mmCIF file of C-alpha atoms in Angstrom:
data_model
loop_
_atom_site.group_PDB
_atom_site.id
_atom_site.type_symbol
_atom_site.label_atom_id
_atom_site.label_comp_id
_atom_site.label_asym_id
_atom_site.label_seq_id
_atom_site.Cartn_x
_atom_site.Cartn_y
_atom_site.Cartn_z
ATOM 1 C CA UNK A 28 -57.932 -3.681 41.312
ATOM 2 C CA UNK A 29 -60.701 -1.149 40.653
ATOM 3 C CA UNK A 30 -60.228 2.328 42.106
ATOM 4 C CA UNK A 31 -62.365 3.255 45.040
ATOM 5 C CA UNK A 32 -62.933 6.984 45.834
ATOM 6 C CA UNK A 33 -61.932 7.354 49.494
ATOM 7 C CA UNK A 34 -60.329 10.581 50.719
ATOM 8 C CA UNK A 35 -57.765 10.212 53.538
ATOM 9 C CA UNK A 36 -57.123 12.940 56.156
ATOM 10 C CA UNK A 37 -55.041 15.715 54.526
ATOM 11 C CA UNK A 38 -53.212 18.270 56.726
ATOM 12 C CA UNK A 39 -51.433 21.488 56.146
ATOM 13 C CA UNK A 40 -50.487 24.477 58.294
ATOM 14 C CA UNK A 41 -53.787 26.235 58.154
ATOM 15 C CA UNK A 42 -56.361 23.431 57.467
ATOM 16 C CA UNK A 43 -56.968 19.873 58.092
ATOM 17 C CA UNK A 44 -59.317 18.040 55.808
ATOM 18 C CA UNK A 45 -61.186 15.242 57.628
ATOM 19 C CA UNK A 46 -63.716 12.896 56.135
ATOM 20 C CA UNK A 47 -67.116 14.588 56.699
ATOM 21 C CA UNK A 48 -69.135 13.132 59.609
ATOM 22 C CA UNK A 49 -71.916 14.051 61.940
ATOM 23 C CA UNK A 50 -69.281 14.953 64.597
ATOM 24 C CA UNK A 51 -68.733 18.072 62.477
ATOM 25 C CA UNK A 52 -72.440 19.044 62.454
ATOM 26 C CA UNK A 53 -72.461 21.496 65.385
ATOM 27 C CA UNK A 54 -69.477 23.427 64.019
ATOM 28 C CA UNK A 55 -70.912 23.548 60.540
ATOM 29 C CA UNK A 56 -74.290 24.655 61.931
ATOM 30 C CA UNK A 57 -72.564 27.553 63.502
ATOM 31 C CA UNK A 58 -70.534 28.268 60.375
ATOM 32 C CA UNK A 59 -73.590 28.611 58.177
ATOM 33 C CA UNK A 60 -75.181 31.154 60.491
ATOM 34 C CA UNK A 61 -72.465 33.666 59.587
ATOM 35 C CA UNK A 62 -72.906 36.122 56.757
ATOM 36 C CA UNK A 63 -74.319 34.185 53.837
ATOM 37 C CA UNK A 64 -73.977 36.848 51.151
ATOM 38 C CA UNK A 65 -71.344 34.752 49.144
ATOM 39 C CA UNK A 66 -73.678 31.700 48.930
ATOM 40 C CA UNK A 67 -75.974 33.001 46.265
ATOM 41 C CA UNK A 68 -75.041 30.333 43.675
ATOM 42 C CA UNK A 69 -73.741 27.662 45.968
ATOM 43 C CA UNK A 70 -75.454 24.712 47.810
ATOM 44 C CA UNK A 71 -74.990 25.619 51.453
ATOM 45 C CA UNK A 72 -77.431 24.278 54.079
ATOM 46 C CA UNK A 73 -79.042 26.191 56.814
ATOM 47 C CA UNK A 74 -78.224 25.329 60.398
ATOM 48 C CA UNK A 75 -81.369 23.165 60.623
ATOM 49 C CA UNK A 76 -80.395 21.362 57.383
ATOM 50 C CA UNK A 77 -76.814 20.349 58.270
ATOM 51 C CA UNK A 78 -77.652 16.898 59.454
ATOM 52 C CA UNK A 79 -79.578 16.040 56.299
ATOM 53 C CA UNK A 80 -76.851 17.652 54.236
ATOM 54 C CA UNK A 81 -74.234 15.327 55.746
ATOM 55 C CA UNK A 82 -76.584 12.335 55.122
ATOM 56 C CA UNK A 83 -76.937 13.334 51.475
ATOM 57 C CA UNK A 84 -73.219 13.511 50.991
ATOM 58 C CA UNK A 85 -72.795 10.205 52.767
ATOM 59 C CA UNK A 86 -75.220 8.631 50.315
ATOM 60 C CA UNK A 87 -73.123 9.890 47.382
ATOM 61 C CA UNK A 88 -69.992 8.542 49.083
ATOM 62 C CA UNK A 89 -71.691 5.116 49.484
ATOM 63 C CA UNK A 90 -72.456 5.267 45.781
ATOM 64 C CA UNK A 91 -68.713 5.806 45.068
ATOM 65 C CA UNK A 92 -69.149 9.266 43.461
ATOM 66 C CA UNK A 93 -68.040 11.500 46.234
ATOM 67 C CA UNK A 94 -65.419 11.756 49.009
ATOM 68 C CA UNK A 95 -66.606 14.540 51.200
ATOM 69 C CA UNK A 96 -64.451 16.514 53.707
ATOM 70 C CA UNK A 97 -64.921 18.863 56.608
ATOM 71 C CA UNK A 98 -62.508 21.726 56.513
ATOM 72 C CA UNK A 99 -60.992 22.169 60.044
ATOM 73 C CA UNK A 100 -59.378 25.442 60.698
ATOM 74 C CA UNK A 101 -56.330 24.598 62.730
ATOM 75 C CA UNK A 102 -56.125 27.861 64.556
ATOM 76 C CA UNK A 103 -59.437 27.066 66.248
ATOM 77 C CA UNK A 104 -59.852 23.382 65.788
ATOM 78 C CA UNK A 105 -63.337 23.902 64.460
ATOM 79 C CA UNK A 106 -65.007 22.870 61.168
ATOM 80 C CA UNK A 107 -65.506 25.932 59.061
ATOM 81 C CA UNK A 108 -66.780 24.475 55.841
ATOM 82 C CA UNK A 109 -66.733 21.471 53.469
ATOM 83 C CA UNK A 110 -65.108 20.400 50.196
ATOM 84 C CA UNK A 111 -65.027 17.085 48.193
ATOM 85 C CA UNK A 112 -63.455 14.940 45.630
ATOM 86 C CA UNK A 113 -66.130 13.771 43.285
ATOM 87 C CA UNK A 114 -67.053 12.373 39.848
ATOM 88 C CA UNK A 115 -64.103 9.939 39.495
ATOM 89 C CA UNK A 116 -63.411 8.787 35.934
ATOM 90 C CA UNK A 117 -61.383 5.569 35.406
ATOM 91 C CA UNK A 118 -58.931 4.986 32.560
ATOM 92 C CA UNK A 119 -60.070 2.841 29.676
ATOM 93 C CA UNK A 120 -60.348 -0.687 30.835
ATOM 94 C CA UNK A 121 -61.039 0.382 34.394
ATOM 95 C CA UNK A 122 -58.844 0.100 37.483
ATOM 96 C CA UNK A 123 -56.789 3.274 37.673
ATOM 97 C CA UNK A 124 -58.180 6.757 38.167
ATOM 98 C CA UNK A 125 -57.836 9.038 35.116
ATOM 99 C CA UNK A 126 -59.609 12.242 36.334
ATOM 100 C CA UNK A 127 -61.522 13.617 39.341
ATOM 101 C CA UNK A 128 -63.260 16.821 40.234
ATOM 102 C CA UNK A 129 -62.920 19.074 43.307
ATOM 103 C CA UNK A 130 -66.198 20.619 44.234
ATOM 104 C CA UNK A 131 -69.090 20.975 46.764
ATOM 105 C CA UNK A 132 -66.933 23.663 48.465
ATOM 106 C CA UNK A 133 -68.071 26.330 50.860
ATOM 107 C CA UNK A 134 -66.569 28.165 53.834
ATOM 108 C CA UNK A 135 -67.877 30.158 56.706
ATOM 109 C CA UNK A 136 -67.589 33.868 56.049
ATOM 110 C CA UNK A 137 -64.876 34.292 58.800
ATOM 111 C CA UNK A 138 -62.684 31.722 57.093
ATOM 112 C CA UNK A 139 -62.858 33.286 53.683
ATOM 113 C CA UNK A 140 -59.669 35.146 52.618
ATOM 114 C CA UNK A 141 -57.657 33.476 55.318
ATOM 115 C CA UNK A 142 -55.702 31.028 53.223
ATOM 116 C CA UNK A 143 -57.846 28.075 54.288
ATOM 117 C CA UNK A 144 -59.382 27.590 50.868
ATOM 118 C CA UNK A 145 -55.978 28.035 49.117
ATOM 119 C CA UNK A 146 -54.389 25.397 51.242
ATOM 120 C CA UNK A 147 -57.337 23.033 50.953
ATOM 121 C CA UNK A 148 -57.047 23.229 47.185
ATOM 122 C CA UNK A 149 -53.314 22.633 47.390
ATOM 123 C CA UNK A 150 -53.821 19.545 49.462
ATOM 124 C CA UNK A 151 -56.565 18.146 47.290
ATOM 125 C CA UNK A 152 -54.723 18.840 44.047
ATOM 126 C CA UNK A 153 -51.437 17.408 45.415
ATOM 127 C CA UNK A 154 -53.165 14.163 46.544
ATOM 128 C CA UNK A 155 -54.953 13.790 43.192
ATOM 129 C CA UNK A 156 -51.874 14.251 41.057
ATOM 130 C CA UNK A 157 -49.081 12.823 43.302
ATOM 131 C CA UNK A 158 -50.860 10.032 45.036
ATOM 132 C CA UNK A 159 -53.673 8.945 42.695
ATOM 133 C CA UNK A 160 -51.749 9.882 39.504
ATOM 134 C CA UNK A 161 -54.653 11.566 37.678
ATOM 135 C CA UNK A 162 -54.176 13.076 34.300
ATOM 136 C CA UNK A 163 -56.710 15.850 34.893
ATOM 137 C CA UNK A 164 -58.485 17.575 37.680
ATOM 138 C CA UNK A 165 -61.771 19.549 37.112
ATOM 139 C CA UNK A 166 -63.477 22.455 38.892
ATOM 140 C CA UNK A 167 -66.927 23.789 37.993
ATOM 141 C CA UNK A 168 -69.067 26.642 39.279
ATOM 142 C CA UNK A 169 -72.213 28.530 38.231
ATOM 143 C CA UNK A 170 -71.173 30.626 35.227
ATOM 144 C CA UNK A 171 -72.686 33.712 36.969
ATOM 145 C CA UNK A 172 -70.610 33.284 40.089
ATOM 146 C CA UNK A 173 -67.809 35.803 39.397
ATOM 147 C CA UNK A 174 -66.354 35.445 42.909
ATOM 148 C CA UNK A 175 -66.075 31.697 42.687
ATOM 149 C CA UNK A 176 -64.632 31.891 39.093
ATOM 150 C CA UNK A 177 -61.964 34.388 40.238
ATOM 151 C CA UNK A 178 -61.012 32.116 43.242
ATOM 152 C CA UNK A 179 -60.588 29.062 40.904
ATOM 153 C CA UNK A 180 -58.482 30.987 38.472
ATOM 154 C CA UNK A 181 -56.260 32.135 41.355
ATOM 155 C CA UNK A 182 -55.313 28.431 41.895
ATOM 156 C CA UNK A 183 -53.772 28.294 38.449
ATOM 157 C CA UNK A 184 -56.663 26.217 36.906
ATOM 158 C CA UNK A 185 -57.474 27.028 33.331
ATOM 159 C CA UNK A 186 -60.933 28.220 32.024
ATOM 160 C CA UNK A 187 -62.180 25.848 29.343
ATOM 161 C CA UNK A 188 -65.647 27.260 28.628
ATOM 162 C CA UNK A 189 -69.309 27.158 29.735
ATOM 163 C CA UNK A 190 -71.500 24.097 29.664
ATOM 164 C CA UNK A 191 -75.085 25.251 29.052
ATOM 165 C CA UNK A 192 -77.876 23.850 31.153
ATOM 166 C CA UNK A 193 -75.349 21.499 32.823
ATOM 167 C CA UNK A 194 -76.684 20.980 36.377
ATOM 168 C CA UNK A 195 -79.159 22.046 38.960
ATOM 169 C CA UNK A 196 -79.211 25.663 39.952
ATOM 170 C CA UNK A 197 -78.716 26.558 43.629
ATOM 171 C CA UNK A 198 -79.743 30.185 43.262
ATOM 172 C CA UNK A 199 -82.759 31.245 45.277
ATOM 173 C CA UNK A 200 -86.034 31.030 43.332
ATOM 174 C CA UNK A 201 -84.432 28.766 40.737
ATOM 175 C CA UNK A 202 -85.560 25.477 42.124
ATOM 176 C CA UNK A 203 -85.958 22.935 39.356
ATOM 177 C CA UNK A 204 -83.992 25.050 36.878
ATOM 178 C CA UNK A 205 -80.707 24.272 35.272
ATOM 179 C CA UNK A 206 -77.630 26.473 35.449
ATOM 180 C CA UNK A 207 -74.766 27.076 32.996
ATOM 181 C CA UNK A 208 -71.451 25.850 34.445
ATOM 182 C CA UNK A 209 -68.071 27.418 33.959
ATOM 183 C CA UNK A 210 -65.522 24.656 33.607
ATOM 184 C CA UNK A 211 -61.864 24.854 34.744
ATOM 185 C CA UNK A 212 -59.108 22.235 34.817
ATOM 186 C CA UNK A 213 -55.509 21.439 35.614
ATOM 187 C CA UNK A 214 -53.681 18.655 33.762
ATOM 188 C CA UNK A 215 -50.809 16.608 34.951
ATOM 189 C CA UNK A 216 -48.352 18.491 32.834
ATOM 190 C CA UNK A 217 -49.709 21.788 34.297
ATOM 191 C CA UNK A 218 -49.508 20.595 37.863
ATOM 192 C CA UNK A 219 -45.919 21.508 38.671
ATOM 193 C CA UNK A 220 -46.496 25.156 37.644
ATOM 194 C CA UNK A 221 -49.841 25.203 39.452
ATOM 195 C CA UNK A 222 -48.156 23.689 42.588
ATOM 196 C CA UNK A 223 -45.550 26.481 42.697
ATOM 197 C CA UNK A 224 -48.193 29.122 42.256
ATOM 198 C CA UNK A 225 -50.196 27.718 45.124
ATOM 199 C CA UNK A 226 -47.133 27.521 47.356
ATOM 200 C CA UNK A 227 -46.288 31.135 46.618
ATOM 201 C CA UNK A 228 -49.765 32.183 47.639
ATOM 202 C CA UNK A 229 -49.590 30.158 50.823
ATOM 203 C CA UNK A 230 -46.277 31.705 51.667
ATOM 204 C CA UNK A 231 -47.976 35.083 51.532
ATOM 205 C CA UNK A 232 -50.577 33.923 53.985
ATOM 206 C CA UNK A 233 -47.784 32.617 56.312
ATOM 207 C CA UNK A 234 -46.153 36.132 56.260
ATOM 208 C CA UNK A 235 -49.579 37.663 56.998
ATOM 209 C CA UNK A 236 -50.014 35.491 60.087
#
């Protein structure tokens, strides 16, 4: 049977990842009106664009290239951002999943630094490695985005290099231009160590609460 990219609900102590839908639009519209200073290199819609943004992600989902999620902060029950599985690559001969990427991630300013992103990554990584059995998980960001690169490195993912002119730039004033992308990965043999690292970080957030 050929693999179909479909993300189930994933739930932790801080965040619940739900398949993205228009029911999340009002919360996400409120989320994007908070401080946007960290969005310089990231595709984040304005409040007026949220509906179209969801439609675009649904189009990618229909094509089988994306499984988009809303990130629900459990302390409030409100959607505070999005994330996704995307770019599935099948093993030779098809059928089983070999690798997948985690991306299209952003959070409201008020949810950043709260452990929501750390736990979301833990849930996504765990599902990819322990349910789907991937050999590799990828993460990419604009090579200039030092904040995003540091956040990815804190998950335990390893930096592999920079792909030049890799994908569309989301930086203001760079419409139609290509960006250099910093590439990170976790392999199946590295996952146990990465898992413990993420659990230790989450324990710190639990103490902070």
